[in-house]
Tab-separated table of C-alpha atoms and ligand atoms in Angstrom:
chain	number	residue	atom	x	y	z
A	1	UNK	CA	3.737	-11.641	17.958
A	2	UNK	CA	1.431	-8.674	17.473
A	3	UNK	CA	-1.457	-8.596	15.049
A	4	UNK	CA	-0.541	-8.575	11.316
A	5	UNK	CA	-2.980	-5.676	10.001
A	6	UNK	CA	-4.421	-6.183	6.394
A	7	UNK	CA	-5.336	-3.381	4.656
A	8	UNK	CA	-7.021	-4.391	1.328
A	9	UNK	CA	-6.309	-1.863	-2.183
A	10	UNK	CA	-9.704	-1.288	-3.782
A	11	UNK	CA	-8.048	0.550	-6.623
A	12	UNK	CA	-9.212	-1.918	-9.132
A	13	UNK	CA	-12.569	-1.900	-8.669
A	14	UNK	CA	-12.448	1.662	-9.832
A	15	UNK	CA	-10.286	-0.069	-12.200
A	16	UNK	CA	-12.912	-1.804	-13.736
A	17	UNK	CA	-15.821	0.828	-13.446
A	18	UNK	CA	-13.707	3.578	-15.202
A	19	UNK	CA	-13.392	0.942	-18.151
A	20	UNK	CA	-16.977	1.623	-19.210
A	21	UNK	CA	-17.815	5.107	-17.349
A	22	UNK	CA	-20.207	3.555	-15.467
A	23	UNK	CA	-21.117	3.868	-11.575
A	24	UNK	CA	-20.280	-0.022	-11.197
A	25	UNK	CA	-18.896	-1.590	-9.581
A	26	UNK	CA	-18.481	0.835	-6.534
A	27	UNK	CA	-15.040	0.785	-5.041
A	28	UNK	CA	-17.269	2.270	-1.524
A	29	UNK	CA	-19.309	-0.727	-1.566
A	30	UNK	CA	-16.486	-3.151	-2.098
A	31	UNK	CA	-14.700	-1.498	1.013
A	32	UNK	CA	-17.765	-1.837	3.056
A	33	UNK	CA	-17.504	-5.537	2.062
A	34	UNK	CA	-14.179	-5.333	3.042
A	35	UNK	CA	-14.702	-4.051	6.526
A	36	UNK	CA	-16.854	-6.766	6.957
A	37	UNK	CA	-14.446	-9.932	5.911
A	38	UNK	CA	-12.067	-8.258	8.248
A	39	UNK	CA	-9.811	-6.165	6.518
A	40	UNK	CA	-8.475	-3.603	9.427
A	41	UNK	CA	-7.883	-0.790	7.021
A	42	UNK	CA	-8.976	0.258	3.148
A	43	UNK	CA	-6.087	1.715	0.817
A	44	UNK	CA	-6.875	3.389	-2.271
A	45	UNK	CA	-4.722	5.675	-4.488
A	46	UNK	CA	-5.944	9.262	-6.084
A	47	UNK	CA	-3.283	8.593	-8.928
A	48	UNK	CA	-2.637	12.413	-10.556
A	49	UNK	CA	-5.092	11.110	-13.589
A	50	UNK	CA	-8.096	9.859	-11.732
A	51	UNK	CA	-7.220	6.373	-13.676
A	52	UNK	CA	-8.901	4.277	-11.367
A	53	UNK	CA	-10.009	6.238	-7.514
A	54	UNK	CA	-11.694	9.523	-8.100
A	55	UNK	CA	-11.706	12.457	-5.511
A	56	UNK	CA	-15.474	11.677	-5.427
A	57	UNK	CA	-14.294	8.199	-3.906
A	58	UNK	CA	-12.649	9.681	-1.520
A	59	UNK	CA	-14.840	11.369	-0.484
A	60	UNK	CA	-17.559	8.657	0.042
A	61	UNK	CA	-14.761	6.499	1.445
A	62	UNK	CA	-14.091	9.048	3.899
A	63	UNK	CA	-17.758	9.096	4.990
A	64	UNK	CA	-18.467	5.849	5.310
A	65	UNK	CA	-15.310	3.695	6.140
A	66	UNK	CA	-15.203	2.785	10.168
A	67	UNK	CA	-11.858	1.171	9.586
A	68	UNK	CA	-8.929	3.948	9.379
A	69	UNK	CA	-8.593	4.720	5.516
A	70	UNK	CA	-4.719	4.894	4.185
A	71	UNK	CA	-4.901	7.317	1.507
A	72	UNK	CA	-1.840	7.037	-1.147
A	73	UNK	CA	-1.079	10.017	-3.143
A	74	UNK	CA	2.222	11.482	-4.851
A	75	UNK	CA	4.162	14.457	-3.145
A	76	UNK	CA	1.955	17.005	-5.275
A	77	UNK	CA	0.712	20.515	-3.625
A	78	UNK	CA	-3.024	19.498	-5.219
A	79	UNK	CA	-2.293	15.991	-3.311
A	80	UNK	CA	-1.334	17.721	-0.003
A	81	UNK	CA	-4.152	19.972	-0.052
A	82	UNK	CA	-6.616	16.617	-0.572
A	83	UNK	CA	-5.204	15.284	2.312
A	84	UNK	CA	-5.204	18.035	4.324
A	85	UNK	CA	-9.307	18.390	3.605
A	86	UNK	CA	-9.957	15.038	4.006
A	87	UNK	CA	-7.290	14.343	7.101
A	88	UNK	CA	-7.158	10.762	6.827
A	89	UNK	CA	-5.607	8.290	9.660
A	90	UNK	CA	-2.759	7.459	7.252
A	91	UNK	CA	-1.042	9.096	4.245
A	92	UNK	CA	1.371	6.912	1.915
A	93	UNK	CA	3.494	8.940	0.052
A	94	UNK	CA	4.392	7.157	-3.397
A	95	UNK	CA	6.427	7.812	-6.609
A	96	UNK	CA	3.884	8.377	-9.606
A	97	UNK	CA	4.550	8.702	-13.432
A	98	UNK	CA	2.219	9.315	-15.545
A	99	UNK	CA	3.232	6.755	-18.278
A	100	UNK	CA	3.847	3.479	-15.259
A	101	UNK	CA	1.235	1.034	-15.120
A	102	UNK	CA	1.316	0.930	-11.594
A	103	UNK	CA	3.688	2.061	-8.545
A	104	UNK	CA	6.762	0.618	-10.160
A	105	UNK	CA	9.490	1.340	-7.559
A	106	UNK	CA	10.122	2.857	-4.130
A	107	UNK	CA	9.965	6.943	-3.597
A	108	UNK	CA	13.266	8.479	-3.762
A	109	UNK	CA	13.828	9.705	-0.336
A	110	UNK	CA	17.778	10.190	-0.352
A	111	UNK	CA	17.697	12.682	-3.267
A	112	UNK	CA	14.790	15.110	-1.866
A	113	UNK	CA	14.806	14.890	1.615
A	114	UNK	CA	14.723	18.491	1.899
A	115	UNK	CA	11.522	18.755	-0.136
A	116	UNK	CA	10.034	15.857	1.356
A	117	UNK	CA	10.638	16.989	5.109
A	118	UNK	CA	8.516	20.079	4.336
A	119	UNK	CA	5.864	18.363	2.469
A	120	UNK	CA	4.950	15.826	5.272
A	121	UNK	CA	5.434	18.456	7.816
A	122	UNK	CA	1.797	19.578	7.449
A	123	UNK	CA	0.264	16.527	6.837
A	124	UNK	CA	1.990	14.944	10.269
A	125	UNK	CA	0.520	18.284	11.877
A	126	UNK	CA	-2.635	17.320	10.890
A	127	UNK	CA	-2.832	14.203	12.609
A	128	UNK	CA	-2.012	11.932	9.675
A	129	UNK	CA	0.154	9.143	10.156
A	130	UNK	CA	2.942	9.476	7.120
A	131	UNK	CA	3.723	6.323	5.004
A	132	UNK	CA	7.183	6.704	2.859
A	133	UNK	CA	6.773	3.934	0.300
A	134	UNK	CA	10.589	2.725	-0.271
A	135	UNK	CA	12.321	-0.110	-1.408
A	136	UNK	CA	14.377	-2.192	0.604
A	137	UNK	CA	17.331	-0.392	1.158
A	138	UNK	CA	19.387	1.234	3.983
A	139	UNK	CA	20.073	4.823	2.774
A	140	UNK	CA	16.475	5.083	1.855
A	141	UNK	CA	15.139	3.648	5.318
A	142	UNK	CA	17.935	5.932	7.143
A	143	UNK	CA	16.312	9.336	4.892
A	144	UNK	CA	13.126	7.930	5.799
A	145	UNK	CA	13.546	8.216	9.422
A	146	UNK	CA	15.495	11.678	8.883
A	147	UNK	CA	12.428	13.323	7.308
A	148	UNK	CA	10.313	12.321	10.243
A	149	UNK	CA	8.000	9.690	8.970
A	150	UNK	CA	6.338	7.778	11.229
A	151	UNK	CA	5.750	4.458	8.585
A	152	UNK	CA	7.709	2.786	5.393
A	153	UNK	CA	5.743	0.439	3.406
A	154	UNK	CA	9.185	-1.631	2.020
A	155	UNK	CA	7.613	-2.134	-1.442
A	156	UNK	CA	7.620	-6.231	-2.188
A	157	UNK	CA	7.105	-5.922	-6.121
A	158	UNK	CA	10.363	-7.097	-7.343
A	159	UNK	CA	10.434	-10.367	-4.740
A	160	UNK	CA	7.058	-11.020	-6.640
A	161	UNK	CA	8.091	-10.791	-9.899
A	162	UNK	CA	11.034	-13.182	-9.405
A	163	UNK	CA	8.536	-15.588	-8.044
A	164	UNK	CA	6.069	-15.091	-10.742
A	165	UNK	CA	8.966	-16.165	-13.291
A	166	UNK	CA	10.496	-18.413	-11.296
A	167	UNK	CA	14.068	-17.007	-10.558
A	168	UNK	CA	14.172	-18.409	-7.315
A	169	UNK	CA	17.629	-17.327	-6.401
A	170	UNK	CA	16.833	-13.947	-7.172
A	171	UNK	CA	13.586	-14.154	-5.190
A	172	UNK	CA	15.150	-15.432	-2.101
A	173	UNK	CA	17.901	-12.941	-2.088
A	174	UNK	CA	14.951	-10.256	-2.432
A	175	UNK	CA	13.160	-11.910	0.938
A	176	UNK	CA	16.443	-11.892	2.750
A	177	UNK	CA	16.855	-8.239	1.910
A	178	UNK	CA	13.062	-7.295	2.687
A	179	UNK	CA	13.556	-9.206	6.212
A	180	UNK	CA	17.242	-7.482	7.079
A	181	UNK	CA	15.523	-3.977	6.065
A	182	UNK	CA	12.723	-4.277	7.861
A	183	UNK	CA	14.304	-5.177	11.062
A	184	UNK	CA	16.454	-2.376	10.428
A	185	UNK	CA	13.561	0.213	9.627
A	186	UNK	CA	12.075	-1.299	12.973
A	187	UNK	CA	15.575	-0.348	14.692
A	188	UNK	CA	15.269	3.289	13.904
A	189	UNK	CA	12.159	3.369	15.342
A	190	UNK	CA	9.851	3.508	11.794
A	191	UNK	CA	6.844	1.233	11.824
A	192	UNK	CA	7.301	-1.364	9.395
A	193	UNK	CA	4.570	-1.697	6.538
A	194	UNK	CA	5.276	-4.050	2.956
A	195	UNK	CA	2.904	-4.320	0.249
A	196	UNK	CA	2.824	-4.809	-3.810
A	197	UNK	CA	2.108	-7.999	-5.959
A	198	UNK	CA	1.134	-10.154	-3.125
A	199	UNK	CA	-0.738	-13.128	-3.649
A	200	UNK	CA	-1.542	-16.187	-1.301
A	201	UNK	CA	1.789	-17.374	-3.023
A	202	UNK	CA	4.158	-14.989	-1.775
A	203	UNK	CA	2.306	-13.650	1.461
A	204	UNK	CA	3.150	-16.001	4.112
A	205	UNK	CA	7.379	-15.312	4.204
A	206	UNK	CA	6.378	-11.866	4.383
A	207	UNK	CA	3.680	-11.747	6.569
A	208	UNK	CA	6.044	-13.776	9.080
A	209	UNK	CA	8.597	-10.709	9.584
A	210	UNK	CA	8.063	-9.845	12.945
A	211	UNK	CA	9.139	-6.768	12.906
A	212	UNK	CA	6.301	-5.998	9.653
A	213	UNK	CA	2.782	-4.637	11.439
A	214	UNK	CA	0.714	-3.984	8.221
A	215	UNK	CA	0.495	-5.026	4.381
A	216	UNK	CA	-1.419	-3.704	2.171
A	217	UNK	CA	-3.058	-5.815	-0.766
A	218	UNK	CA	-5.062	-5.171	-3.796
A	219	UNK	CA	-4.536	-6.242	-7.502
A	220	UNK	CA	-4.566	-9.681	-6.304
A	221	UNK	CA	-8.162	-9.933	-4.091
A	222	UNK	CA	-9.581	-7.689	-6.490
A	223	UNK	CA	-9.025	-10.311	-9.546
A	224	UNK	CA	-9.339	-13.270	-7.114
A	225	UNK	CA	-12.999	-12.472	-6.111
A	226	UNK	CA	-13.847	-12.831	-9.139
A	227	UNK	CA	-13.508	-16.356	-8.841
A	228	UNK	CA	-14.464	-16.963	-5.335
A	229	UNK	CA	-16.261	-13.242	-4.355
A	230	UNK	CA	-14.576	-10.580	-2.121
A	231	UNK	CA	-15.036	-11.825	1.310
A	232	UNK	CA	-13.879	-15.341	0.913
A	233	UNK	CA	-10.797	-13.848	-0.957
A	234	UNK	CA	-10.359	-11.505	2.250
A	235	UNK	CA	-11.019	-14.326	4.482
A	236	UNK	CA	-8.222	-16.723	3.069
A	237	UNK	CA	-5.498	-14.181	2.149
A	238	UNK	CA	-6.207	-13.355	6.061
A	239	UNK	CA	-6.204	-16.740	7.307
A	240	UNK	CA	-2.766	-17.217	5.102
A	241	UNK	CA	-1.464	-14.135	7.053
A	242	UNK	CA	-2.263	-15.892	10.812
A	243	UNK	CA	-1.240	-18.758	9.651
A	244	UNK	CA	2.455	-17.312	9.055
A	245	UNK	CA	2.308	-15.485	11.637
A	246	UNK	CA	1.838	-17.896	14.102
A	247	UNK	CA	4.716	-20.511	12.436
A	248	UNK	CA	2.412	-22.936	11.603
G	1	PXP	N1	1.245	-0.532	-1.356
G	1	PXP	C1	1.455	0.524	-2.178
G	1	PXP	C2	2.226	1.676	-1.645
G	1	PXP	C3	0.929	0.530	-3.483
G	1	PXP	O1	1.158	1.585	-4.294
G	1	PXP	C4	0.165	-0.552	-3.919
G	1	PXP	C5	-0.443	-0.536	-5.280
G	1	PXP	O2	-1.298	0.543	-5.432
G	1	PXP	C6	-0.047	-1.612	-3.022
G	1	PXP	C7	0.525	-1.589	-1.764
G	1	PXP	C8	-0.872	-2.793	-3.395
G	1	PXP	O3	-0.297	-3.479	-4.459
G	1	PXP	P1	-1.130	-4.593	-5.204
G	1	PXP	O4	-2.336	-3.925	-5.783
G	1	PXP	O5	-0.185	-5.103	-6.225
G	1	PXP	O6	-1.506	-5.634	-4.163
């Protein structure tokens, strides 16, 4: 099977800087760190209110990443025009409202495909690979597709939640639908990308979707290196992800 790429969020770590306006801890230096447990790409999110990533962070992350950097951003024009300055190797396109507490459900593709076609346009022109974060579901893989994406990110949240409060039915039905859909995204020719509330709980079924090349992980390794640091957080979540991967 080929490589499982991990590409670890360092949203948080702006998370917890931006709690006391300080310049620590750097979300740059935790990427670096990153890099060097093995993560094969660095996500991070310019969220409309600067919550967590600023534009200044993207800009250092820009500079100094060697791994490709998979910038996440809302369809805005002031997003688009960020993107297009900064051309970065990937561009996930997410839902944002102001009031969420974080990316609560897939982008509605269906509904403003017409919009959505134009706005990725450019940013495909550019060289940017586009992202279309979605949930699991047919007509919004099929729009996906239509627009001329070149990546969904199937958005695992809601598979995580039923495991986090035990509904195990509910969970399982989730996976089943997250494994159909992502064969089915890999049908139409979309690379297949899945990310959101992971842990080393919930990773391996995932991760073991053959048809899934990349997910993306954050809240998680952020809070878990507390505990145990960054790069042994990296290290395990990755060695969960082989380890799936290869059946075992
Ligand atoms: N993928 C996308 C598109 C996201 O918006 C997020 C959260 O920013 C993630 C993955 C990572 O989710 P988490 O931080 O819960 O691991």
């Amino acid at each position: 099977m080929q490589h499982l790429r991990l590409g670890v969020n360092i949203d948080h770590v702006a998370t917890v800087r931006n709690a006391r306006g300080s310049a620590y801890p750097d979300p740059v230096r935790a990427a670096k760190l990153a890099e060097e447990a093995g993560a094969d790409g660095i996500t991070a999110h310019l969220r409309e209110d600067r919550r967590h990533i600023t534009d200044d962070d993207i800009e250092r992350l820009v500079a100094a990443l060697t791994v490709p950097l998979n910038f996440e951003m809302a369809a805005t024009d002031e997003m688009q025009r960020i993107a297009l300055r900064h051309r970065p190797h990937a561009v996930c396109i997410v839902p944002e409202k102001r009031e969420e507490r974080t990316t609560e459900g897939g982008l509605e593709v269906a509904r403003e495909e017409n919009r959505l076609a134009h706005f990725i346009a450019p940013l495909a022109e550019a060289g940017c690979r586009v992202s279309i974060f979605i949930a699991a579901d047919a007509a919004q893989i099929e729009a996906a597709a239509r627009i001329g994406a070149a990546v969904v990110e199937l958005h695992t949240g809601a598979y995580c939640d039923f495991h986090a409060e035990e509904k195990f039915a509910e969970r399982d039905a989730e996976l089943a639908r997250l494994r159909e859909m992502s064969a089915f995204a890999h049908s139409l020719g979309l690379e297949v990308h899945a990310g959101h509330g992971l842990t080393y709980d919930t990773v391996a079924p995932v991760a073991a979707f053959p048809e899934v090349r990349e997910l993306n992980i954050g809240h998680f390794l952020i809070g878990e290196a507390i505990f145990t640091g960054l790069k042994p957080a990296i290290a395990e979540m990755r060695r969960l992800m082989d380890a799936a991967r290869a059946g075992t």
